[in-house]
Amino acid sequence: EVDGLIAEGKWREARSKVASLFGAVSSDADRSDLGTAGIRINQELLQNRVDEKEAELYEIQQGDTLESIAKKFKTLSGVKGSIMYVNNYKENALLRAGRKVRVARGTWSILVDKSLFKMWVLYEGCPFKTYAITTGAPHKETPATRFVVGLKNPKPAWWPPADMKIKGPVPYGDPQNP
């Protein structure tokens, strides 16, 4: 059904269908297939097209940084990550005044799939990007729960597990801080 909607150019309908199925499927193969389709759909809607329903175009001003742009949009809560995703920017990207960047209008979330060892970055509930992850060790399993991320610490200390011979916290920048 998703492939049919894509073939007909019904990208938003295809994204809605993937989003409705993605969190509910029980098969790893189905989730992987939906993830691949979702990434393709969101790339088409957010990166390959200029569509004001999906993203607002912001003209870069002299002195702008990704952080300062993110602070101008309430939906981003001052977090530059989605601007980087949508515009294929790397950390500390060089921004040129007069150029335009896309700022996604929708909502972002994350889904971790422990059986596939993947973390999915979702836009409007549909996969946008995926990362390989690891999970907890035996008797230290990763909990199955929901989290709401409020603030992030860009320079975190690290608390090593009790069975390591390293005393914590290990400050940011220390070679022992992963």
PDB file of C-alpha atoms in Angstrom:
ATOM      1  CA  GLU A   1       0.000   0.000   0.000  1.00  0.00           C
ATOM      2  CA  VAL A   2       2.820   2.413   0.877  1.00  0.00           C
ATOM      3  CA  ASP A   3       4.600   1.667  -2.410  1.00  0.00           C
ATOM      4  CA  GLY A   4       1.368   2.340  -4.309  1.00  0.00           C
ATOM      5  CA  LEU A   5       0.926   5.722  -2.631  1.00  0.00           C
ATOM      6  CA  ILE A   6       4.539   6.627  -3.457  1.00  0.00           C
ATOM      7  CA  ALA A   7       4.055   5.548  -7.100  1.00  0.00           C
ATOM      8  CA  GLU A   8       1.006   7.835  -7.295  1.00  0.00           C
ATOM      9  CA  GLY A   9       3.029  10.738  -5.847  1.00  0.00           C
ATOM     10  CA  LYS A  10       0.912  10.790  -2.677  1.00  0.00           C
ATOM     11  CA  TRP A  11       3.906  11.387  -0.412  1.00  0.00           C
ATOM     12  CA  ARG A  12       2.035  12.777   2.602  1.00  0.00           C
ATOM     13  CA  GLU A  13      -0.493   9.948   2.542  1.00  0.00           C
ATOM     14  CA  ALA A  14       2.375   7.458   2.315  1.00  0.00           C
ATOM     15  CA  ARG A  15       4.057   9.092   5.323  1.00  0.00           C
ATOM     16  CA  SER A  16       0.828   8.927   7.337  1.00  0.00           C
ATOM     17  CA  LYS A  17       0.472   5.248   6.494  1.00  0.00           C
ATOM     18  CA  VAL A  18       4.073   4.474   7.504  1.00  0.00           C
ATOM     19  CA  ALA A  19       3.665   6.476  10.725  1.00  0.00           C
ATOM     20  CA  SER A  20       0.496   4.589  11.653  1.00  0.00           C
ATOM     21  CA  LEU A  21       2.179   1.215  11.114  1.00  0.00           C
ATOM     22  CA  PHE A  22       5.753   1.841  12.206  1.00  0.00           C
ATOM     23  CA  GLY A  23       5.400   1.693  15.983  1.00  0.00           C
ATOM     24  CA  ALA A  24       2.796  -1.071  15.875  1.00  0.00           C
ATOM     25  CA  VAL A  25       4.460  -3.719  13.696  1.00  0.00           C
ATOM     26  CA  SER A  26       5.850  -6.731  15.511  1.00  0.00           C
ATOM     27  CA  SER A  27       8.059  -8.149  12.778  1.00  0.00           C
ATOM     28  CA  ASP A  28      11.657  -6.894  12.555  1.00  0.00           C
ATOM     29  CA  ALA A  29      11.545  -7.355   8.772  1.00  0.00           C
ATOM     30  CA  ASP A  30       8.367  -5.257   8.493  1.00  0.00           C
ATOM     31  CA  ARG A  31       9.824  -2.510  10.694  1.00  0.00           C
ATOM     32  CA  SER A  32      13.019  -2.443   8.603  1.00  0.00           C
ATOM     33  CA  ASP A  33      11.021  -2.214   5.369  1.00  0.00           C
ATOM     34  CA  LEU A  34       8.797   0.541   6.762  1.00  0.00           C
ATOM     35  CA  GLY A  35      11.877   2.356   8.056  1.00  0.00           C
ATOM     36  CA  THR A  36      13.498   2.328   4.630  1.00  0.00           C
ATOM     37  CA  ALA A  37      10.289   3.562   3.000  1.00  0.00           C
ATOM     38  CA  GLY A  38       9.815   6.247   5.662  1.00  0.00           C
ATOM     39  CA  ILE A  39      13.323   7.606   5.210  1.00  0.00           C
ATOM     40  CA  ARG A  40      12.762   7.845   1.451  1.00  0.00           C
ATOM     41  CA  ILE A  41       9.416   9.581   1.958  1.00  0.00           C
ATOM     42  CA  ASN A  42      10.729  12.134   4.450  1.00  0.00           C
ATOM     43  CA  GLN A  43      13.774  12.871   2.300  1.00  0.00           C
ATOM     44  CA  GLU A  44      11.450  13.574  -0.609  1.00  0.00           C
ATOM     45  CA  LEU A  45       9.114  15.780   1.418  1.00  0.00           C
ATOM     46  CA  LEU A  46      11.722  17.668   3.465  1.00  0.00           C
ATOM     47  CA  GLN A  47      14.881  17.711   1.371  1.00  0.00           C
ATOM     48  CA  ASN A  48      14.088  17.257  -2.315  1.00  0.00           C
ATOM     49  CA  ARG A  49      11.106  19.612  -2.500  1.00  0.00           C
ATOM     50  CA  VAL A  50      10.469  23.126  -1.323  1.00  0.00           C
ATOM     51  CA  ASP A  51       6.991  22.833   0.149  1.00  0.00           C
ATOM     52  CA  GLU A  52       5.805  25.414   2.656  1.00  0.00           C
ATOM     53  CA  LYS A  53       3.437  22.886   4.256  1.00  0.00           C
ATOM     54  CA  GLU A  54       6.460  20.828   5.283  1.00  0.00           C
ATOM     55  CA  ALA A  55       9.175  23.374   5.940  1.00  0.00           C
ATOM     56  CA  GLU A  56       9.627  27.093   6.270  1.00  0.00           C
ATOM     57  CA  LEU A  57      12.460  28.731   4.379  1.00  0.00           C
ATOM     58  CA  TYR A  58      14.589  30.999   6.540  1.00  0.00           C
ATOM     59  CA  GLU A  59      17.078  33.402   4.981  1.00  0.00           C
ATOM     60  CA  ILE A  60      20.380  33.345   6.833  1.00  0.00           C
ATOM     61  CA  GLN A  61      21.395  36.727   8.239  1.00  0.00           C
ATOM     62  CA  GLN A  62      24.935  37.942   8.868  1.00  0.00           C
ATOM     63  CA  GLY A  63      26.130  36.469  12.180  1.00  0.00           C
ATOM     64  CA  ASP A  64      23.528  33.688  12.325  1.00  0.00           C
ATOM     65  CA  THR A  65      24.513  30.330  13.777  1.00  0.00           C
ATOM     66  CA  LEU A  66      22.508  27.121  13.757  1.00  0.00           C
ATOM     67  CA  GLU A  67      21.769  27.712  17.443  1.00  0.00           C
ATOM     68  CA  SER A  68      20.569  31.287  16.875  1.00  0.00           C
ATOM     69  CA  ILE A  69      18.323  30.178  14.022  1.00  0.00           C
ATOM     70  CA  ALA A  70      16.867  27.373  16.167  1.00  0.00           C
ATOM     71  CA  LYS A  71      16.067  29.888  18.928  1.00  0.00           C
ATOM     72  CA  LYS A  72      13.960  31.911  16.474  1.00  0.00           C
ATOM     73  CA  PHE A  73      11.536  29.009  15.990  1.00  0.00           C
ATOM     74  CA  LYS A  74       9.472  27.988  19.043  1.00  0.00           C
ATOM     75  CA  THR A  75       8.838  24.507  17.638  1.00  0.00           C
ATOM     76  CA  LEU A  76      12.596  23.778  17.756  1.00  0.00           C
ATOM     77  CA  SER A  77      13.019  24.765  21.415  1.00  0.00           C
ATOM     78  CA  GLY A  78      16.449  26.144  20.560  1.00  0.00           C
ATOM     79  CA  VAL A  79      17.719  22.758  19.351  1.00  0.00           C
ATOM     80  CA  LYS A  80      19.579  22.886  16.031  1.00  0.00           C
ATOM     81  CA  GLY A  81      19.486  19.150  15.231  1.00  0.00           C
ATOM     82  CA  SER A  82      16.495  19.172  12.896  1.00  0.00           C
ATOM     83  CA  ILE A  83      17.961  22.082  10.916  1.00  0.00           C
ATOM     84  CA  MET A  84      21.122  20.026  10.509  1.00  0.00           C
ATOM     85  CA  TYR A  85      19.134  16.932   9.431  1.00  0.00           C
ATOM     86  CA  VAL A  86      16.886  18.656   6.927  1.00  0.00           C
ATOM     87  CA  ASN A  87      19.669  20.727   5.334  1.00  0.00           C
ATOM     88  CA  ASN A  88      22.408  18.057   5.493  1.00  0.00           C
ATOM     89  CA  TYR A  89      24.603  20.283   7.659  1.00  0.00           C
ATOM     90  CA  LYS A  90      27.424  19.035   9.811  1.00  0.00           C
ATOM     91  CA  GLU A  91      28.300  20.411  13.245  1.00  0.00           C
ATOM     92  CA  ASN A  92      29.701  23.965  12.950  1.00  0.00           C
ATOM     93  CA  ALA A  93      28.487  24.327   9.349  1.00  0.00           C
ATOM     94  CA  LEU A  94      29.537  27.502   7.571  1.00  0.00           C
ATOM     95  CA  LEU A  95      26.426  29.625   7.101  1.00  0.00           C
ATOM     96  CA  ARG A  96      26.407  32.233   4.343  1.00  0.00           C
ATOM     97  CA  ALA A  97      24.193  35.297   4.621  1.00  0.00           C
ATOM     98  CA  GLY A  98      21.485  35.319   1.989  1.00  0.00           C
ATOM     99  CA  ARG A  99      21.244  31.544   1.648  1.00  0.00           C
ATOM    100  CA  LYS A 100      18.059  29.853   2.715  1.00  0.00           C
ATOM    101  CA  VAL A 101      17.684  26.921   5.075  1.00  0.00           C
ATOM    102  CA  ARG A 102      14.664  24.697   5.551  1.00  0.00           C
ATOM    103  CA  VAL A 103      13.119  24.585   9.006  1.00  0.00           C
ATOM    104  CA  ALA A 104      10.731  21.649   9.400  1.00  0.00           C
ATOM    105  CA  ARG A 105       7.288  22.560  10.721  1.00  0.00           C
ATOM    106  CA  GLY A 106       6.367  19.170  12.206  1.00  0.00           C
ATOM    107  CA  THR A 107       7.303  17.218  15.295  1.00  0.00           C
ATOM    108  CA  TRP A 108      10.363  15.082  15.918  1.00  0.00           C
ATOM    109  CA  SER A 109      10.689  12.021  18.126  1.00  0.00           C
ATOM    110  CA  ILE A 110      12.892   8.975  18.618  1.00  0.00           C
ATOM    111  CA  LEU A 111      12.067   5.275  18.703  1.00  0.00           C
ATOM    112  CA  VAL A 112      14.603   2.705  19.886  1.00  0.00           C
ATOM    113  CA  ASP A 113      14.221  -0.833  18.579  1.00  0.00           C
ATOM    114  CA  LYS A 114      16.243  -3.109  20.854  1.00  0.00           C
ATOM    115  CA  SER A 115      15.743  -6.224  18.722  1.00  0.00           C
ATOM    116  CA  LEU A 116      17.112  -4.511  15.591  1.00  0.00           C
ATOM    117  CA  PHE A 117      19.734  -2.512  17.531  1.00  0.00           C
ATOM    118  CA  LYS A 118      18.520   0.684  15.868  1.00  0.00           C
ATOM    119  CA  MET A 119      17.452   4.127  16.936  1.00  0.00           C
ATOM    120  CA  TRP A 120      15.060   5.815  14.565  1.00  0.00           C
ATOM    121  CA  VAL A 121      14.743   9.594  14.379  1.00  0.00           C
ATOM    122  CA  LEU A 122      11.124  10.179  13.403  1.00  0.00           C
ATOM    123  CA  TYR A 123       9.526  13.174  11.739  1.00  0.00           C
ATOM    124  CA  GLU A 124       5.758  13.197  12.119  1.00  0.00           C
ATOM    125  CA  GLY A 125       6.011   9.617  13.446  1.00  0.00           C
ATOM    126  CA  CYS A 126       7.730   8.394  10.281  1.00  0.00           C
ATOM    127  CA  PRO A 127      11.441   7.467  10.050  1.00  0.00           C
ATOM    128  CA  PHE A 128      13.786  10.192   8.870  1.00  0.00           C
ATOM    129  CA  LYS A 129      17.148   8.714   9.860  1.00  0.00           C
ATOM    130  CA  THR A 130      18.453   5.624  11.629  1.00  0.00           C
ATOM    131  CA  TYR A 131      21.468   4.880  13.780  1.00  0.00           C
ATOM    132  CA  ALA A 132      22.994   1.618  14.942  1.00  0.00           C
ATOM    133  CA  ILE A 133      22.934   1.285  18.738  1.00  0.00           C
ATOM    134  CA  THR A 134      23.940  -1.094  21.480  1.00  0.00           C
ATOM    135  CA  THR A 135      21.817  -2.118  24.419  1.00  0.00           C
ATOM    136  CA  GLY A 136      22.458  -3.179  27.996  1.00  0.00           C
ATOM    137  CA  ALA A 137      24.376  -6.248  29.050  1.00  0.00           C
ATOM    138  CA  PRO A 138      22.801  -9.286  30.767  1.00  0.00           C
ATOM    139  CA  HIS A 139      21.415  -8.288  34.176  1.00  0.00           C
ATOM    140  CA  LYS A 140      21.771  -4.612  33.114  1.00  0.00           C
ATOM    141  CA  GLU A 141      19.083  -4.590  30.435  1.00  0.00           C
ATOM    142  CA  THR A 142      17.944  -1.429  28.724  1.00  0.00           C
ATOM    143  CA  PRO A 143      14.508  -0.606  30.151  1.00  0.00           C
ATOM    144  CA  ALA A 144      11.453  -0.537  27.917  1.00  0.00           C
ATOM    145  CA  THR A 145       9.848   2.805  28.713  1.00  0.00           C
ATOM    146  CA  ARG A 146       9.001   6.275  27.412  1.00  0.00           C
ATOM    147  CA  PHE A 147      11.233   9.243  28.053  1.00  0.00           C
ATOM    148  CA  VAL A 148      10.707  12.930  27.481  1.00  0.00           C
ATOM    149  CA  VAL A 149      13.931  14.788  26.863  1.00  0.00           C
ATOM    150  CA  GLY A 150      13.907  18.260  28.336  1.00  0.00           C
ATOM    151  CA  LEU A 151      17.351  19.785  28.363  1.00  0.00           C
ATOM    152  CA  LYS A 152      20.515  18.355  26.920  1.00  0.00           C
ATOM    153  CA  ASN A 153      23.990  18.743  28.294  1.00  0.00           C
ATOM    154  CA  PRO A 154      26.398  19.271  25.389  1.00  0.00           C
ATOM    155  CA  LYS A 155      29.420  18.504  27.612  1.00  0.00           C
ATOM    156  CA  PRO A 156      28.309  15.664  29.885  1.00  0.00           C
ATOM    157  CA  ALA A 157      30.270  13.963  32.612  1.00  0.00           C
ATOM    158  CA  TRP A 158      30.205  10.148  32.534  1.00  0.00           C
ATOM    159  CA  TRP A 159      29.488   7.800  35.410  1.00  0.00           C
ATOM    160  CA  PRO A 160      31.190   4.451  34.720  1.00  0.00           C
ATOM    161  CA  PRO A 161      29.487   1.228  35.769  1.00  0.00           C
ATOM    162  CA  ALA A 162      30.334   0.030  39.282  1.00  0.00           C
ATOM    163  CA  ASP A 163      32.289  -2.967  37.965  1.00  0.00           C
ATOM    164  CA  MET A 164      34.808  -0.742  36.149  1.00  0.00           C
ATOM    165  CA  LYS A 165      37.941   0.317  37.940  1.00  0.00           C
ATOM    166  CA  ILE A 166      37.344   3.962  37.013  1.00  0.00           C
ATOM    167  CA  LYS A 167      35.946   6.308  39.656  1.00  0.00           C
ATOM    168  CA  GLY A 168      33.204   8.594  38.417  1.00  0.00           C
ATOM    169  CA  PRO A 169      32.101  11.038  37.429  1.00  0.00           C
ATOM    170  CA  VAL A 170      34.599  11.373  34.585  1.00  0.00           C
ATOM    171  CA  PRO A 171      34.474  14.990  33.341  1.00  0.00           C
ATOM    172  CA  TYR A 172      33.777  15.975  29.751  1.00  0.00           C
ATOM    173  CA  GLY A 173      36.969  16.095  27.705  1.00  0.00           C
ATOM    174  CA  ASP A 174      38.767  13.491  29.806  1.00  0.00           C
ATOM    175  CA  PRO A 175      40.167  10.721  27.564  1.00  0.00           C
ATOM    176  CA  GLN A 176      38.338   8.139  29.719  1.00  0.00           C
ATOM    177  CA  ASN A 177      34.959   9.800  29.022  1.00  0.00           C
ATOM    178  CA  PRO A 178      33.452   8.026  26.001  1.00  0.00           C
TER     179      PRO A 178
END
